[in-house]
mmCIF file of C-alpha atoms in Angstrom:
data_model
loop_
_atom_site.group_PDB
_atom_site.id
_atom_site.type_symbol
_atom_site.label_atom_id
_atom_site.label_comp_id
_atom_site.label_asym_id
_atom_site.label_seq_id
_atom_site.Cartn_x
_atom_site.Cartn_y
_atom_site.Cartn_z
ATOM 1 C CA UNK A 230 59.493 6.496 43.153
ATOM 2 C CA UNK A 231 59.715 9.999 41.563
ATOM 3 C CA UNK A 232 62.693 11.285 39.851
ATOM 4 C CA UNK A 233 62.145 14.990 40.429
ATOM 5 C CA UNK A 234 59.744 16.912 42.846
ATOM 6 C CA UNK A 235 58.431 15.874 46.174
ATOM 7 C CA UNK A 236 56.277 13.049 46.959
ATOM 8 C CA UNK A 237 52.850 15.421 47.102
ATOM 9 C CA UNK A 238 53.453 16.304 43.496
ATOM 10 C CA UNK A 239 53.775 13.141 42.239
ATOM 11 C CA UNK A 240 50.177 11.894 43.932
ATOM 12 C CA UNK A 241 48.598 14.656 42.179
ATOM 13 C CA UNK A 242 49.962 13.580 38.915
ATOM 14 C CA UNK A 243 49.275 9.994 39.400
ATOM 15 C CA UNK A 244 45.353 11.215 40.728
ATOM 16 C CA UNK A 245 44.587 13.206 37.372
ATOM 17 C CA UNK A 246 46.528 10.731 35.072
ATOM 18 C CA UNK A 247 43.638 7.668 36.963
ATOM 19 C CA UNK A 248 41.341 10.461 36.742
ATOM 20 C CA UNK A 249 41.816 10.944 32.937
ATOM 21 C CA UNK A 250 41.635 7.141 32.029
ATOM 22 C CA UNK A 251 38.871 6.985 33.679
ATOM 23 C CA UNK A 252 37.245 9.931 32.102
ATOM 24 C CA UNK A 253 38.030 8.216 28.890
ATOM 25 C CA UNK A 254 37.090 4.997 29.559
ATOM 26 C CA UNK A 255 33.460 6.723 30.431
ATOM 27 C CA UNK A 256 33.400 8.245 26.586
ATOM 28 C CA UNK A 257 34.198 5.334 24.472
ATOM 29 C CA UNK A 258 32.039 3.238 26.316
ATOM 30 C CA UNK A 259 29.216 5.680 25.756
ATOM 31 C CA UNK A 260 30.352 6.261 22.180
ATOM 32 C CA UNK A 261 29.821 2.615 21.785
ATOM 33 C CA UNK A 262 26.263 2.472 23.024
ATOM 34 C CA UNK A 263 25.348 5.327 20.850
ATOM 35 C CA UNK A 264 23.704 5.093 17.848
ATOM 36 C CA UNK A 265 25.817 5.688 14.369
ATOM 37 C CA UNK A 266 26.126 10.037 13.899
ATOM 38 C CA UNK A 267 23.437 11.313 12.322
ATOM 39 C CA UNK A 268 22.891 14.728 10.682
ATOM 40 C CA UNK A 269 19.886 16.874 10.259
ATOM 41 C CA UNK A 270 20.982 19.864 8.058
ATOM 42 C CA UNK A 271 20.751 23.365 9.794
ATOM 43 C CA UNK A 272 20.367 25.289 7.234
ATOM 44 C CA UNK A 273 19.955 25.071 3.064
ATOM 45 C CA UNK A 274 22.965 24.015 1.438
ATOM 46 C CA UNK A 275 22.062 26.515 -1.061
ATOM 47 C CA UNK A 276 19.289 28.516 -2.230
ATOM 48 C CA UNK A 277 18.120 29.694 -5.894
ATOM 49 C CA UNK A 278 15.931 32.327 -7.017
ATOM 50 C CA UNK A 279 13.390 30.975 -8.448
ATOM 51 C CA UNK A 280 10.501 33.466 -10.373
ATOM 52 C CA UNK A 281 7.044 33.226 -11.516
ATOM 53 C CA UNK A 282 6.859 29.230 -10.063
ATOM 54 C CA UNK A 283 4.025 28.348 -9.573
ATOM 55 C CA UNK A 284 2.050 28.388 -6.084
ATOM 56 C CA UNK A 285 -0.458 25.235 -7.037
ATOM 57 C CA UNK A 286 0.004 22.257 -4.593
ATOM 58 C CA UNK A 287 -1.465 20.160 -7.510
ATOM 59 C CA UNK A 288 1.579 21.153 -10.272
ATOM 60 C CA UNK A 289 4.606 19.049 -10.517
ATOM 61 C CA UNK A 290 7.101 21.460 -12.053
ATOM 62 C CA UNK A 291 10.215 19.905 -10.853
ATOM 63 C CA UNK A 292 12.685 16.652 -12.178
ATOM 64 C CA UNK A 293 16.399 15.990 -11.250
ATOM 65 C CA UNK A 294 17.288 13.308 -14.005
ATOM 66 C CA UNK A 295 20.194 10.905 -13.938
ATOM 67 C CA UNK A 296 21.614 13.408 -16.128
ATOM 68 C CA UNK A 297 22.408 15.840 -12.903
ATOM 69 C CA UNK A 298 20.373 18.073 -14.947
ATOM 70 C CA UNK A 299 17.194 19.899 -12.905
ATOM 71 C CA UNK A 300 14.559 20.941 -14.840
ATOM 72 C CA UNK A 301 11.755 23.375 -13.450
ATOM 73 C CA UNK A 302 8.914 25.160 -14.960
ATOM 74 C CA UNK A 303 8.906 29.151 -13.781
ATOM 75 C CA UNK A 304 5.522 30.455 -15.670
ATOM 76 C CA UNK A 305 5.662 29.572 -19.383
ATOM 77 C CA UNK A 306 9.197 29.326 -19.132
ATOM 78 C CA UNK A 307 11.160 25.526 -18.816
ATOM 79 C CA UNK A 308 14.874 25.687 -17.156
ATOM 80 C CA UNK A 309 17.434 23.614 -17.443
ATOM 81 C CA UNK A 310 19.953 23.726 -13.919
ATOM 82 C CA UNK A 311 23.353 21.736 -13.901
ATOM 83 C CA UNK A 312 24.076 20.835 -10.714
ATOM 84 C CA UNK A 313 27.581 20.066 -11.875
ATOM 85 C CA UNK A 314 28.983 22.827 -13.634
ATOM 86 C CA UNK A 315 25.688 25.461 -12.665
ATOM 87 C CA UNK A 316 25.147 26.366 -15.729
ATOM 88 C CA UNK A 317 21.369 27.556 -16.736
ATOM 89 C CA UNK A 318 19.710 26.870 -20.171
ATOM 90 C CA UNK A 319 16.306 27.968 -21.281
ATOM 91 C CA UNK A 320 15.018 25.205 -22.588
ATOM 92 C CA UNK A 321 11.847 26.976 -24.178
ATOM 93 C CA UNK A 322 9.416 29.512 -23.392
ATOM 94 C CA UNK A 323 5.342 29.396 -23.797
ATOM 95 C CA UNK A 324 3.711 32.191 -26.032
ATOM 96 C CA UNK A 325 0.508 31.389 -25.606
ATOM 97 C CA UNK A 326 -0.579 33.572 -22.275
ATOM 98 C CA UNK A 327 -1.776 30.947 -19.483
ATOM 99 C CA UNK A 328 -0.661 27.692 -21.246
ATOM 100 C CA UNK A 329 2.372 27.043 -18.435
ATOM 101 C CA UNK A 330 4.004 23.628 -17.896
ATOM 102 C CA UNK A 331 1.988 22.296 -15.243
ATOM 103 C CA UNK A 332 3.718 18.718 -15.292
ATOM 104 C CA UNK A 333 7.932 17.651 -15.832
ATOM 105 C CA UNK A 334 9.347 14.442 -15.551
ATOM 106 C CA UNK A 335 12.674 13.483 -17.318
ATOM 107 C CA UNK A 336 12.684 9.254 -19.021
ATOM 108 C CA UNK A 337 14.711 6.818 -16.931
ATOM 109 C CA UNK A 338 17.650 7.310 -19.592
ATOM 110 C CA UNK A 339 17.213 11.388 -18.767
ATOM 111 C CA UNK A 340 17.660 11.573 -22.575
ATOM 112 C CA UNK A 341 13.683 13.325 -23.116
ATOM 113 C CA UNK A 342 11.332 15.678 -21.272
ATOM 114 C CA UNK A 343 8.355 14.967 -20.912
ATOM 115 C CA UNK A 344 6.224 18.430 -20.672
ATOM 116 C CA UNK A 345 1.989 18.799 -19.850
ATOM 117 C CA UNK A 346 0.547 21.790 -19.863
ATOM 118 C CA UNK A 347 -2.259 23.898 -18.813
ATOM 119 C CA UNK A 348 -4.138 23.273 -21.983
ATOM 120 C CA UNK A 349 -3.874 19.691 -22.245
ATOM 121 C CA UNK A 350 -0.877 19.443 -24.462
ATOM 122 C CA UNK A 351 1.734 16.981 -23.772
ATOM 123 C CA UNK A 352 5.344 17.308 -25.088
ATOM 124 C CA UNK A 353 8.493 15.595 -25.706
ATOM 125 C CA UNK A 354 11.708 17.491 -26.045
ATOM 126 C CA UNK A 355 14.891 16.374 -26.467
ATOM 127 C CA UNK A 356 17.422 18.166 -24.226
ATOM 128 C CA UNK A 357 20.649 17.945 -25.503
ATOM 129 C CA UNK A 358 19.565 19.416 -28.773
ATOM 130 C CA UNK A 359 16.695 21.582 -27.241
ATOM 131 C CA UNK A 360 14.649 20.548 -29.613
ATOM 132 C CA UNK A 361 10.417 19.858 -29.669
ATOM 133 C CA UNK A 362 10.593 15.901 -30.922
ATOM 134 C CA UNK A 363 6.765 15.218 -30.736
ATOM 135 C CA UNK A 364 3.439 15.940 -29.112
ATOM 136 C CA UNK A 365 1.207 13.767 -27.818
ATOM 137 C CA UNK A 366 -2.970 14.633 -27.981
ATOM 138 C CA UNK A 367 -5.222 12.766 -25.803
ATOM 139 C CA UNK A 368 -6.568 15.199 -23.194
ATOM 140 C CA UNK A 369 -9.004 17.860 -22.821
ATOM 141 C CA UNK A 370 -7.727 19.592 -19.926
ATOM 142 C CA UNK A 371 -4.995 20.274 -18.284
ATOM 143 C CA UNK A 372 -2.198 17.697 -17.264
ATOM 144 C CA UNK A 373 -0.268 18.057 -13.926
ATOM 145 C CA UNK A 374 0.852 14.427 -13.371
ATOM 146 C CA UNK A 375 3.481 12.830 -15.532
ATOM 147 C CA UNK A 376 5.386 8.951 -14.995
ATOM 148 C CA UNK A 377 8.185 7.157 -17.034
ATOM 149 C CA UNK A 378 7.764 3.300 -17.631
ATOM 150 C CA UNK A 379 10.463 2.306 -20.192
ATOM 151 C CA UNK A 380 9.047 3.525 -23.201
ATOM 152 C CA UNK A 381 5.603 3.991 -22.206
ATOM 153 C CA UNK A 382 4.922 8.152 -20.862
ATOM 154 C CA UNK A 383 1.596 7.551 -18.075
ATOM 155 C CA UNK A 384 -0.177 11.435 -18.022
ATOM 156 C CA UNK A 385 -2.575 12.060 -15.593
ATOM 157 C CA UNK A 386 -5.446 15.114 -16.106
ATOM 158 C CA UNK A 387 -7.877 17.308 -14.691
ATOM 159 C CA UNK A 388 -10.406 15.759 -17.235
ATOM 160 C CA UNK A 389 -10.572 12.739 -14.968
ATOM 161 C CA UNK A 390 -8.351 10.264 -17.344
ATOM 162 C CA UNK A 391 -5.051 8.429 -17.104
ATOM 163 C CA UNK A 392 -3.469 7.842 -20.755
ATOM 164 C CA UNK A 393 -0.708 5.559 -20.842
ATOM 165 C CA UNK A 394 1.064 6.266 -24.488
ATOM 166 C CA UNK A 395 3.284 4.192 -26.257
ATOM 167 C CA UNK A 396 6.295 6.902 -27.241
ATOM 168 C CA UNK A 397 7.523 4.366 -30.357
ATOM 169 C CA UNK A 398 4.579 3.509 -31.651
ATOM 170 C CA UNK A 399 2.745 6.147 -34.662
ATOM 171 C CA UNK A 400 -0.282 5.698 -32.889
ATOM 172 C CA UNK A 401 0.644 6.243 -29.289
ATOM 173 C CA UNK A 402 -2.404 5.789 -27.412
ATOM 174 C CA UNK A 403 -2.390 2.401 -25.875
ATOM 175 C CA UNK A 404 -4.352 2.472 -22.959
ATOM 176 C CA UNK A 405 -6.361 5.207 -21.763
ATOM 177 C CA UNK A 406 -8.625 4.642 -18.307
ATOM 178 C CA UNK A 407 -10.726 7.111 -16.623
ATOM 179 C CA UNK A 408 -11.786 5.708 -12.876
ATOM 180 C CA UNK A 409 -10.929 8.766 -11.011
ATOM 181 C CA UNK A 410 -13.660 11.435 -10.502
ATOM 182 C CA UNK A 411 -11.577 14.066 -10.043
ATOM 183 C CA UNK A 412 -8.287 15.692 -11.208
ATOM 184 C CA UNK A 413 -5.155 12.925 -11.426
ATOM 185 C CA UNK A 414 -2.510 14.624 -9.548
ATOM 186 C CA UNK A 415 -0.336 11.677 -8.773
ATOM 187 C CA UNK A 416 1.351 9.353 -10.622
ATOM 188 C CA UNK A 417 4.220 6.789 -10.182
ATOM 189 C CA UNK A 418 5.809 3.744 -11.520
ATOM 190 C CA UNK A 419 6.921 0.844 -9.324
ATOM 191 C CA UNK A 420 10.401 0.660 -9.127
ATOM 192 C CA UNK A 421 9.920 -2.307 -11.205
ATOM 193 C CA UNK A 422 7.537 -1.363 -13.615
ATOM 194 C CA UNK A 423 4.539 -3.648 -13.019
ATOM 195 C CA UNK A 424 2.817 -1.599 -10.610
ATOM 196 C CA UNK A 425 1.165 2.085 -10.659
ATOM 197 C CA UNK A 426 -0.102 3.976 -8.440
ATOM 198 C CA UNK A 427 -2.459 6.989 -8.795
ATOM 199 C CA UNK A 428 -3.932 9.743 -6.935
ATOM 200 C CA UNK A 429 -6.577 12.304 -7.239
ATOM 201 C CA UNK A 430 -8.530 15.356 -6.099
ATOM 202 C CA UNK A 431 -11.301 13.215 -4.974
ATOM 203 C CA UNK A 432 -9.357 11.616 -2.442
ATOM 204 C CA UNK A 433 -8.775 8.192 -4.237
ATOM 205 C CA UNK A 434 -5.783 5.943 -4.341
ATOM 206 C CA UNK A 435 -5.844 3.398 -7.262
ATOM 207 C CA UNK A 436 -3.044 0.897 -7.506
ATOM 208 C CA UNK A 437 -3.019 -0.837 -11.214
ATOM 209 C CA UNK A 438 -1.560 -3.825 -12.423
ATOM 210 C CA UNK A 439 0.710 -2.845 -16.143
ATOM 211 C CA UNK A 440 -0.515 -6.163 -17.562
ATOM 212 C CA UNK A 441 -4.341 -5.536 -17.055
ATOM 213 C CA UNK A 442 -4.354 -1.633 -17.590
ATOM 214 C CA UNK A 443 -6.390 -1.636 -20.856
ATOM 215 C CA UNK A 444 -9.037 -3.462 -19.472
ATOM 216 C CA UNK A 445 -9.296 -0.504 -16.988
ATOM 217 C CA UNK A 446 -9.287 -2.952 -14.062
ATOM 218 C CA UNK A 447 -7.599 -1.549 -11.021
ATOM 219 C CA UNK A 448 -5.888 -3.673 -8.685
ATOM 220 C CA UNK A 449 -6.794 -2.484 -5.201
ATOM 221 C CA UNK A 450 -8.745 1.129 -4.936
ATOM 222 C CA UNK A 451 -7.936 2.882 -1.464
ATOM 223 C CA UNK A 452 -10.277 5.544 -0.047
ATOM 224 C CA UNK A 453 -8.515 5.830 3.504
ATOM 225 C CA UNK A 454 -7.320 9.849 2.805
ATOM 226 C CA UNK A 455 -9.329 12.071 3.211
ATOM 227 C CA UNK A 456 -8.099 14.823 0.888
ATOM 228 C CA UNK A 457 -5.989 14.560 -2.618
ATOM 229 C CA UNK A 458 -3.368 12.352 -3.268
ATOM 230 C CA UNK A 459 -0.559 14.090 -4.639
ATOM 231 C CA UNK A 460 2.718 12.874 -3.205
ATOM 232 C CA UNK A 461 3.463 9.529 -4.040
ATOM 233 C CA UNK A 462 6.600 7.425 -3.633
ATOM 234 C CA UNK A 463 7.696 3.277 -3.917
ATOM 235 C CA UNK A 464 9.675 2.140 -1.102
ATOM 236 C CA UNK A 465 13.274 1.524 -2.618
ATOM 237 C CA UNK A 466 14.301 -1.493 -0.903
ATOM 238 C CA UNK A 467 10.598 -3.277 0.230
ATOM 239 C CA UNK A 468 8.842 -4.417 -3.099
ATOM 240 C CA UNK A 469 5.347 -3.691 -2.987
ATOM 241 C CA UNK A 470 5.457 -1.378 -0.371
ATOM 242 C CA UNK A 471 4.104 2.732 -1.204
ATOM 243 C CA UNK A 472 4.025 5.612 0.634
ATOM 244 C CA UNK A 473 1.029 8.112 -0.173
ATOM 245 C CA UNK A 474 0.396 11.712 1.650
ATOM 246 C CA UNK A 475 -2.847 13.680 1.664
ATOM 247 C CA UNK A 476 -3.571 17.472 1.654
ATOM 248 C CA UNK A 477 -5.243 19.876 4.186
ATOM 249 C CA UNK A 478 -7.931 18.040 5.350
ATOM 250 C CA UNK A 479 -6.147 14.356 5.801
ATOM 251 C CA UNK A 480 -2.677 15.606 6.481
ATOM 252 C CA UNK A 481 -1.552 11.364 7.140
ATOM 253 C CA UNK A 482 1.375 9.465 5.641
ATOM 254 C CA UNK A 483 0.224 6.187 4.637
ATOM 255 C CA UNK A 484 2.136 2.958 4.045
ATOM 256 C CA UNK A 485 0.119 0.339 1.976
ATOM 257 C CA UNK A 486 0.955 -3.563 1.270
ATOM 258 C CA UNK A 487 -0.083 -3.266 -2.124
ATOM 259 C CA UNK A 488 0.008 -7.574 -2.217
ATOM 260 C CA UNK A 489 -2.216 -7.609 0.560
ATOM 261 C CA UNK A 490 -4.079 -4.420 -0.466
ATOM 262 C CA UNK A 491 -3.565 -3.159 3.536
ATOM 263 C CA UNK A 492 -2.638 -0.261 5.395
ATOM 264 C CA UNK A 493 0.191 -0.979 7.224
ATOM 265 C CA UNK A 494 0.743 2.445 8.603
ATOM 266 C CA UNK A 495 -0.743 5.943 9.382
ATOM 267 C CA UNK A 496 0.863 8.951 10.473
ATOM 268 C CA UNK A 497 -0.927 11.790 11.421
ATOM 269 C CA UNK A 498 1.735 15.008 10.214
ATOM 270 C CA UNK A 499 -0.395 17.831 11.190
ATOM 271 C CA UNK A 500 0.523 19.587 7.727
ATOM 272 C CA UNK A 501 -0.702 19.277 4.345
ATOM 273 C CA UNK A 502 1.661 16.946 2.208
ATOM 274 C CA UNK A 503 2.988 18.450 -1.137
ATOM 275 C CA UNK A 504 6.235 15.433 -1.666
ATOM 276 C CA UNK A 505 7.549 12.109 -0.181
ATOM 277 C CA UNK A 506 10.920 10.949 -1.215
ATOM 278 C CA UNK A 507 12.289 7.595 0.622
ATOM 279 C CA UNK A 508 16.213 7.436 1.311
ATOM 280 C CA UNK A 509 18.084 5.122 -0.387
ATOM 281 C CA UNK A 510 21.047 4.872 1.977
ATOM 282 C CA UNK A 511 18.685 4.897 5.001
ATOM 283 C CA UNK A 512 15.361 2.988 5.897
ATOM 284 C CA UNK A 513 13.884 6.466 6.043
ATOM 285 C CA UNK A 514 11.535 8.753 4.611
ATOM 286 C CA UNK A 515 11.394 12.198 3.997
ATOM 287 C CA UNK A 516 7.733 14.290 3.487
ATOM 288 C CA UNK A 517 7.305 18.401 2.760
ATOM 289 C CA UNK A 518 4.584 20.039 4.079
ATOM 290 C CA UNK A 519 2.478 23.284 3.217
ATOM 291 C CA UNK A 520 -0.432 24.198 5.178
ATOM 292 C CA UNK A 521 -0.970 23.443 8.948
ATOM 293 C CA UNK A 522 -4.010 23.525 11.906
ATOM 294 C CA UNK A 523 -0.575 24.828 13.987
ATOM 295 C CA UNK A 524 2.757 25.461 13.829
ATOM 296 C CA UNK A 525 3.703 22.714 11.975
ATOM 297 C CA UNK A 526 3.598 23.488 8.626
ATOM 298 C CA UNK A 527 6.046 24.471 5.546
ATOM 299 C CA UNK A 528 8.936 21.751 6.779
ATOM 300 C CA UNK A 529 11.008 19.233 5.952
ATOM 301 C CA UNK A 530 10.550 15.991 8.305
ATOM 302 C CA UNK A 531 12.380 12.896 8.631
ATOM 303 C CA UNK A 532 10.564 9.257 9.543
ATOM 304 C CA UNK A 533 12.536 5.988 10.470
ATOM 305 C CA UNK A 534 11.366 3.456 8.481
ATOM 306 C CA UNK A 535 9.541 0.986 9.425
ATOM 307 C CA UNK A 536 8.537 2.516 12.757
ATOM 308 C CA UNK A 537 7.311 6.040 11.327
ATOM 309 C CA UNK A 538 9.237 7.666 14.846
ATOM 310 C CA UNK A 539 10.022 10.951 13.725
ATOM 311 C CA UNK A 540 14.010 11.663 13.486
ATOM 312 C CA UNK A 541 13.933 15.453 12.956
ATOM 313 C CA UNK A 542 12.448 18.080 11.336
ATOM 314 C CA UNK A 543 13.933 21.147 9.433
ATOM 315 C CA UNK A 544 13.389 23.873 7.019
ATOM 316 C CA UNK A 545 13.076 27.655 7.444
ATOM 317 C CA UNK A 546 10.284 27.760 4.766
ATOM 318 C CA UNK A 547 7.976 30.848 5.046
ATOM 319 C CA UNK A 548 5.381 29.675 3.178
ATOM 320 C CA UNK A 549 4.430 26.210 1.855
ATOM 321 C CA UNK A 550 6.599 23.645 -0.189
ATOM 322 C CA UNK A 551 5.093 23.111 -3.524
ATOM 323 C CA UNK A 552 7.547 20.158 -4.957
ATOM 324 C CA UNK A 553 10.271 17.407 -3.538
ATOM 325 C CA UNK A 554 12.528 15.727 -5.800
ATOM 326 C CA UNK A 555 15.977 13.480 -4.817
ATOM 327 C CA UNK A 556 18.842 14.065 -6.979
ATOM 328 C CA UNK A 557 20.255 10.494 -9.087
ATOM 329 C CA UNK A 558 22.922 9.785 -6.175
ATOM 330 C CA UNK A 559 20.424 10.101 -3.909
ATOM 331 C CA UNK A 560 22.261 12.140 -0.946
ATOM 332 C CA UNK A 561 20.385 15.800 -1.583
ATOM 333 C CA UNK A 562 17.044 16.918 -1.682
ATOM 334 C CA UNK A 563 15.505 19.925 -3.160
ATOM 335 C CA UNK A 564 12.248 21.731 -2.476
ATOM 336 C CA UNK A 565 10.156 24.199 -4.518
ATOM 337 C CA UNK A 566 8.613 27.172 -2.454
ATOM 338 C CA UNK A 567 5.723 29.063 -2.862
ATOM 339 C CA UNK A 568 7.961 32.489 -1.997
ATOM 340 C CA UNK A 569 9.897 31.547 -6.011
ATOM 341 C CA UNK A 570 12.875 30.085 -4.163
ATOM 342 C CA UNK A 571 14.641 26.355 -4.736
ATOM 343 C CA UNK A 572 16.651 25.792 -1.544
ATOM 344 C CA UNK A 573 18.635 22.183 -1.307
ATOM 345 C CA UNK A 574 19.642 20.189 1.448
ATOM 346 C CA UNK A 575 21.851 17.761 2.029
ATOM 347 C CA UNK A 576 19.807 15.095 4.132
ATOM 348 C CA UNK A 577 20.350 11.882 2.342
ATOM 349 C CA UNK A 578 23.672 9.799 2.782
ATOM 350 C CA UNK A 579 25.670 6.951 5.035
ATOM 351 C CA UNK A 580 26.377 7.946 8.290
ATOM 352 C CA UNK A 581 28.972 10.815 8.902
ATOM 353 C CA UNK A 582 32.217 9.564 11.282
ATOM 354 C CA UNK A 583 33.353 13.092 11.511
ATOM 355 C CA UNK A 584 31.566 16.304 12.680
ATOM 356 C CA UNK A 585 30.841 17.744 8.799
ATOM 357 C CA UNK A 586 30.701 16.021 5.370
ATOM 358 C CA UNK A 587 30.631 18.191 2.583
ATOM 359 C CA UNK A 588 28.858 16.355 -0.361
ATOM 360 C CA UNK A 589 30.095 16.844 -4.032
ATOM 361 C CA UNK A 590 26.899 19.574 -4.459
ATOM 362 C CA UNK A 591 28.227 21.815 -1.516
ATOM 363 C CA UNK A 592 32.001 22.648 -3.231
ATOM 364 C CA UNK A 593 30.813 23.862 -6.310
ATOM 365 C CA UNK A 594 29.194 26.615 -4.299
ATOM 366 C CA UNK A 595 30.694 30.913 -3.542
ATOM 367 C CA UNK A 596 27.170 31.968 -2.509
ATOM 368 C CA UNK A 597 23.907 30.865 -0.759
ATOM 369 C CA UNK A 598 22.171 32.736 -2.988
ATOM 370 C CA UNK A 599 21.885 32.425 -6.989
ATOM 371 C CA UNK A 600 19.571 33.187 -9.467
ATOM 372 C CA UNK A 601 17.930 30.279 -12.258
ATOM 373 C CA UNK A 602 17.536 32.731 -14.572
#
């Protein structure tokens, strides 16, 4: 029964009100056999000038502390960026022409700095006070790797040697090993401190044991790249487990058992790898890329973890990426580029229920564009 218009109008109401619930029906069922949203950025969330850094796949002039305090090395000068408030602060700047901070990694408390440079020095500096608190001798060349264990600073040099130095003790040297046979340009701490990993030139992969370091005996020595070990990262949430990445001629992402001392998986990227960083709200990894046989180079790519499937890929990079590092909350990324820029993206995170998430980062933003300095 209708209570106004004839009986032809109310069929073709009833039709498209069926027609509707069933149109609806068809989208939250397929809603619920989709996989949680997922979103690969676009586009930088911002991008900063960034002049005289360095274009040296082997550097490591980049470390976002706990702090929210970035600090890069551009030439012989050291920055200080505040992602929350944006301000800049020179930190210092090199006098002596062609000794540049080749190596930057803030401690676990992001109280100190530690600084290596092109002519084998090694520095501490305190940031709050800006102040040079000690220097550290050991080396003979130049130091581009740099890791944080508690209180012991690991360096890692182009004269073949890993120096692990005690920062409270008057005489700091308290292990120093040199296996490698080429330049040390990788270096990190387990996430719980008993483990390191290292990578050279030479193609190498040494993992060590902290308890057995000064004995210089090396826990399991992997020679499966085929080109230097740079980017080096501990899987978060799977003890044991490490990702490594080779340059131009291995171009792989490998993921060792470092119990077992296996390879558990290789994936071939088709680009040189300068940085891995694993998410920690995700089982996934991210890698940047320089280099490339073909089109795939300069990016930004995304790997489930543990299948290694590819989830996207992203980046309008014109030439290679140089650095990776994660911010402390562990939602953005930023990349060094060899054309001087910093460009951050907001990859990291739980999955998004709406269409756009704007993270904390992203509001404190007027322009795409700033300068560092």
């Amino acid at each position: 029964m209708v209570f106004k218009g004839s009986s032809k109008s109310s069929t073709k109401s009833i039709r498209f009100v069926d027609e509707l619930r069933q149109e609806m029906a068809t989208i939250s069922d397929n809603k619920s056999k989709q996989a949680p949203y997922r979103s690969i950025p676009k586009a930088e969330m911002i991008v900063l000038d960034a002049p005289g850094l360095l274009d040296d796949y082997y550097v490591n002039i980049m470390s976002w502390g706990k702090n929210n305090v970035l600090a890069v090395g551009l030439g012989p000068t050291l920055y200080l960026w505040n992602s929350v408030d944006q301000r800049i602060h020179k930190l210092f700047h090199v006098r002596e022409e062609d000794n540049w901070p080749t190596s930057i990694t803030w401690s676990e408390e992001a109280r100190t700095l530690a600084v290596g440079y092109t002519c084998s020095n090694l520095q501490l500096w305190d940031a709050e006070s800006s102040k040079l608190i000690r220097s550290l001798q050991g080396h003979s060349e130049r130091i581009t790797s740099t890791a944080w264990n508690g209180h012991i600073l690991t360096s890692g040099s182009r004269d073949k040697s890993i120096i692990n130095h005690d920062i409270r003790a008057r005489n700091h040297l308290a292990s120093s090993i040199k296996k490698h046979s080429d330049e040390v340009c990788g270096l990190k701490w387990s996430n719980e401190g008993d483990r390191l990993a290292s990578g050279g030139s030479e193609k190498q992969l040494y993992i060590w044991e902290a308890s057995k370091m000064s004995s210089s005996k090396f826990l399991h020595l992997f020679t499966d790249h085929c080109a230097a070990v740079k980017a080096l990262a501990w899987c978060p949430y799977q003890h044991n487990v490490l990702a490594s990445g080779g340059g131009w001629n291995d171009r792989c992402i490998r993921i060792w058992n470092t119990q077992k001392g296996i390879c558990i998986h290789s994936i071939e990227t088709k680009a040189q790898i300068s940085g891995l960083e694993w998410n920690r709200h995700h089982k996934e990894i991210l890698s940047s890329h320089g280099y490339s046989t073909g089109e795939d180079q300069n990016k930004l790519c995304l790997w489930k973890y543990p299948s290694m499937t590819k989830v996207g890929e992203f980046g309008n990079h014109e030439p290679r990426i140089i650095n990776l590092c994660q911010s402390p909350d562990g939602v953005t990324v930023v990349s060094a580029v060899a054309d001087e820029t910093l460009r951050f993206w907001d990859v990291f995170g739980p999955p998004m229920t709406g269409t756009s998430m704007a993270s904390d980062l992203q509001g404190l933003f007027s322009s795409r564009n700033s300068l560092i300095r």
